[in-house]
Amino acid sequence: MNRLLVVDDEAVLRMLIVDSLEDLDCSIDEADNGKDALELVNQHVYDVIVLDYMMPGMTGIEFLEKVDKDRLNTTAVIMLTAKAQEKDQFQAQKAGVTYFMKKPFSPMELCSVVEEFIHETD
């Protein structure tokens, strides 16, 4: 079974993301901050991580910089953010983001993108 991690500090948004992905028949873990997400990434191998850029304490970029890169070799990272300037996208890509998606987002589009990455890892 594929495993997903959703990292976002906003509970309502995290719930919307998880609800959008439930039909994919995946195991979905959640974290509301970068520190907890790091612990989960060190315990499990994920196929896809849906990651917020702006979170208190540790941004999504800082999270990616702290993760052992070997842990992400087969993991697609989808950054979901309101920070959508070109420099933000460049910084995200440099940190290892696979796909950049702007907020507000389409739940159907997110589901489609996640599904595409899941099929790539199968």
PDB file of C-alpha atoms in Angstrom:
ATOM      1  CA  MET A   1       0.000   0.000   0.000  1.00  0.00           C
ATOM      2  CA  ASN A   2       1.261   3.462  -0.871  1.00  0.00           C
ATOM      3  CA  ARG A   3       2.005   5.852   1.961  1.00  0.00           C
ATOM      4  CA  LEU A   4       1.427   9.617   1.950  1.00  0.00           C
ATOM      5  CA  LEU A   5       2.402  12.358   4.386  1.00  0.00           C
ATOM      6  CA  VAL A   6       0.448  15.610   4.610  1.00  0.00           C
ATOM      7  CA  VAL A   7       2.254  18.445   6.402  1.00  0.00           C
ATOM      8  CA  ASP A   8       0.348  21.679   7.029  1.00  0.00           C
ATOM      9  CA  ASP A   9      -0.089  23.789  10.147  1.00  0.00           C
ATOM     10  CA  GLU A  10      -3.707  24.674   9.322  1.00  0.00           C
ATOM     11  CA  ALA A  11      -5.972  21.881  10.599  1.00  0.00           C
ATOM     12  CA  VAL A  12      -8.893  22.705   8.287  1.00  0.00           C
ATOM     13  CA  LEU A  13      -6.681  22.740   5.219  1.00  0.00           C
ATOM     14  CA  ARG A  14      -4.958  19.510   6.281  1.00  0.00           C
ATOM     15  CA  MET A  15      -8.391  17.899   6.663  1.00  0.00           C
ATOM     16  CA  LEU A  16      -9.398  19.100   3.171  1.00  0.00           C
ATOM     17  CA  ILE A  17      -6.198  17.644   1.707  1.00  0.00           C
ATOM     18  CA  VAL A  18      -6.652  14.302   3.469  1.00  0.00           C
ATOM     19  CA  ASP A  19     -10.323  14.137   2.437  1.00  0.00           C
ATOM     20  CA  SER A  20      -9.291  14.849  -1.168  1.00  0.00           C
ATOM     21  CA  LEU A  21      -6.805  11.965  -1.143  1.00  0.00           C
ATOM     22  CA  GLU A  22      -8.828   9.331   0.723  1.00  0.00           C
ATOM     23  CA  ASP A  23     -10.145   7.714  -2.464  1.00  0.00           C
ATOM     24  CA  LEU A  24      -6.599   6.816  -3.534  1.00  0.00           C
ATOM     25  CA  ASP A  25      -6.541   3.830  -1.150  1.00  0.00           C
ATOM     26  CA  CYS A  26      -3.326   4.949   0.542  1.00  0.00           C
ATOM     27  CA  SER A  27      -2.131   5.133   4.088  1.00  0.00           C
ATOM     28  CA  ILE A  28      -2.105   8.840   5.002  1.00  0.00           C
ATOM     29  CA  ASP A  29      -0.116  10.275   7.902  1.00  0.00           C
ATOM     30  CA  GLU A  30      -0.435  13.882   9.045  1.00  0.00           C
ATOM     31  CA  ALA A  31       1.836  16.398  10.727  1.00  0.00           C
ATOM     32  CA  ASP A  32       1.054  19.960  11.702  1.00  0.00           C
ATOM     33  CA  ASN A  33       4.678  21.100  11.820  1.00  0.00           C
ATOM     34  CA  GLY A  34       8.094  20.376  10.378  1.00  0.00           C
ATOM     35  CA  LYS A  35       9.506  18.794  13.548  1.00  0.00           C
ATOM     36  CA  ASP A  36       6.797  16.133  13.706  1.00  0.00           C
ATOM     37  CA  ALA A  37       7.096  15.584   9.962  1.00  0.00           C
ATOM     38  CA  LEU A  38      10.843  14.937  10.357  1.00  0.00           C
ATOM     39  CA  GLU A  39      10.120  12.276  12.967  1.00  0.00           C
ATOM     40  CA  LEU A  40       7.625  10.585  10.647  1.00  0.00           C
ATOM     41  CA  VAL A  41      10.001  10.688   7.665  1.00  0.00           C
ATOM     42  CA  ASN A  42      12.689   9.053   9.797  1.00  0.00           C
ATOM     43  CA  GLN A  43      10.260   6.267  10.752  1.00  0.00           C
ATOM     44  CA  HIS A  44       8.540   5.578   7.418  1.00  0.00           C
ATOM     45  CA  VAL A  45       9.151   5.630   3.694  1.00  0.00           C
ATOM     46  CA  TYR A  46       6.649   7.808   1.853  1.00  0.00           C
ATOM     47  CA  ASP A  47       5.665   7.736  -1.793  1.00  0.00           C
ATOM     48  CA  VAL A  48       4.384  11.322  -1.704  1.00  0.00           C
ATOM     49  CA  ILE A  49       4.679  14.212   0.749  1.00  0.00           C
ATOM     50  CA  VAL A  50       2.240  17.121   0.431  1.00  0.00           C
ATOM     51  CA  LEU A  51       4.070  19.961   2.138  1.00  0.00           C
ATOM     52  CA  ASP A  52       3.131  23.489   3.129  1.00  0.00           C
ATOM     53  CA  TYR A  53       5.779  26.170   2.553  1.00  0.00           C
ATOM     54  CA  MET A  54       4.948  28.569   5.393  1.00  0.00           C
ATOM     55  CA  MET A  55       4.684  26.974   8.823  1.00  0.00           C
ATOM     56  CA  PRO A  56       5.710  28.361  12.204  1.00  0.00           C
ATOM     57  CA  GLY A  57       8.920  27.018  13.687  1.00  0.00           C
ATOM     58  CA  MET A  58      10.170  25.364  10.503  1.00  0.00           C
ATOM     59  CA  THR A  59       9.226  26.180   6.925  1.00  0.00           C
ATOM     60  CA  GLY A  60       8.707  23.489   4.334  1.00  0.00           C
ATOM     61  CA  ILE A  61      12.068  24.442   2.809  1.00  0.00           C
ATOM     62  CA  GLU A  62      13.814  24.104   6.173  1.00  0.00           C
ATOM     63  CA  PHE A  63      12.142  20.718   6.626  1.00  0.00           C
ATOM     64  CA  LEU A  64      13.517  19.530   3.287  1.00  0.00           C
ATOM     65  CA  GLU A  65      16.981  20.818   4.145  1.00  0.00           C
ATOM     66  CA  LYS A  66      16.967  18.753   7.370  1.00  0.00           C
ATOM     67  CA  VAL A  67      15.709  15.507   5.829  1.00  0.00           C
ATOM     68  CA  ASP A  68      18.354  12.956   4.928  1.00  0.00           C
ATOM     69  CA  LYS A  69      18.243  13.097   1.120  1.00  0.00           C
ATOM     70  CA  ASP A  70      18.488   9.297   0.910  1.00  0.00           C
ATOM     71  CA  ARG A  71      15.104   9.128   2.662  1.00  0.00           C
ATOM     72  CA  LEU A  72      13.555  11.082  -0.229  1.00  0.00           C
ATOM     73  CA  ASN A  73      15.109   9.223  -3.192  1.00  0.00           C
ATOM     74  CA  THR A  74      11.794   7.673  -4.192  1.00  0.00           C
ATOM     75  CA  THR A  75       9.494  10.288  -2.656  1.00  0.00           C
ATOM     76  CA  ALA A  76       7.654  12.930  -4.647  1.00  0.00           C
ATOM     77  CA  VAL A  77       7.327  16.207  -2.741  1.00  0.00           C
ATOM     78  CA  ILE A  78       4.372  18.395  -3.651  1.00  0.00           C
ATOM     79  CA  MET A  79       4.676  21.875  -2.207  1.00  0.00           C
ATOM     80  CA  LEU A  80       1.283  23.445  -1.622  1.00  0.00           C
ATOM     81  CA  THR A  81       1.642  27.138  -0.873  1.00  0.00           C
ATOM     82  CA  ALA A  82       0.408  30.689  -1.145  1.00  0.00           C
ATOM     83  CA  LYS A  83       4.044  31.764  -1.722  1.00  0.00           C
ATOM     84  CA  ALA A  84       3.959  31.583  -5.478  1.00  0.00           C
ATOM     85  CA  GLN A  85       6.557  34.023  -6.724  1.00  0.00           C
ATOM     86  CA  GLU A  86       9.181  32.760  -9.121  1.00  0.00           C
ATOM     87  CA  LYS A  87      11.932  32.993  -6.486  1.00  0.00           C
ATOM     88  CA  ASP A  88       9.836  30.843  -4.114  1.00  0.00           C
ATOM     89  CA  GLN A  89       9.353  28.205  -6.796  1.00  0.00           C
ATOM     90  CA  PHE A  90      13.074  28.243  -7.572  1.00  0.00           C
ATOM     91  CA  GLN A  91      13.974  27.863  -3.892  1.00  0.00           C
ATOM     92  CA  ALA A  92      11.500  24.998  -3.532  1.00  0.00           C
ATOM     93  CA  GLN A  93      12.846  23.212  -6.585  1.00  0.00           C
ATOM     94  CA  LYS A  94      16.399  23.645  -5.325  1.00  0.00           C
ATOM     95  CA  ALA A  95      15.378  22.104  -1.979  1.00  0.00           C
ATOM     96  CA  GLY A  96      13.974  19.017  -3.711  1.00  0.00           C
ATOM     97  CA  VAL A  97      10.337  19.804  -4.440  1.00  0.00           C
ATOM     98  CA  THR A  98       8.983  17.692  -7.288  1.00  0.00           C
ATOM     99  CA  TYR A  99       5.805  19.654  -7.986  1.00  0.00           C
ATOM    100  CA  PHE A 100       4.753  23.174  -6.961  1.00  0.00           C
ATOM    101  CA  MET A 101       1.047  23.905  -6.452  1.00  0.00           C
ATOM    102  CA  LYS A 102      -0.409  27.294  -5.543  1.00  0.00           C
ATOM    103  CA  LYS A 103      -3.088  27.944  -2.922  1.00  0.00           C
ATOM    104  CA  PRO A 104      -5.969  28.166  -3.296  1.00  0.00           C
ATOM    105  CA  PHE A 105      -5.834  24.801  -5.001  1.00  0.00           C
ATOM    106  CA  SER A 106      -8.214  22.431  -6.697  1.00  0.00           C
ATOM    107  CA  PRO A 107      -8.693  19.253  -4.626  1.00  0.00           C
ATOM    108  CA  MET A 108      -9.317  17.332  -7.858  1.00  0.00           C
ATOM    109  CA  GLU A 109      -6.045  18.590  -9.340  1.00  0.00           C
ATOM    110  CA  LEU A 110      -4.149  17.667  -6.167  1.00  0.00           C
ATOM    111  CA  CYS A 111      -5.647  14.186  -6.205  1.00  0.00           C
ATOM    112  CA  SER A 112      -4.716  13.771  -9.858  1.00  0.00           C
ATOM    113  CA  VAL A 113      -1.115  14.907  -9.289  1.00  0.00           C
ATOM    114  CA  VAL A 114      -0.682  12.638  -6.258  1.00  0.00           C
ATOM    115  CA  GLU A 115      -2.153   9.718  -8.172  1.00  0.00           C
ATOM    116  CA  GLU A 116       0.268  10.329 -11.038  1.00  0.00           C
ATOM    117  CA  PHE A 117       3.255  10.241  -8.678  1.00  0.00           C
ATOM    118  CA  ILE A 118       1.956   7.111  -6.956  1.00  0.00           C
ATOM    119  CA  HIS A 119       1.755   5.309 -10.283  1.00  0.00           C
ATOM    120  CA  GLU A 120       5.329   6.340 -11.072  1.00  0.00           C
ATOM    121  CA  THR A 121       6.570   4.606  -7.913  1.00  0.00           C
ATOM    122  CA  ASP A 122       4.611   1.373  -8.482  1.00  0.00           C
TER     123      ASP A 122
END
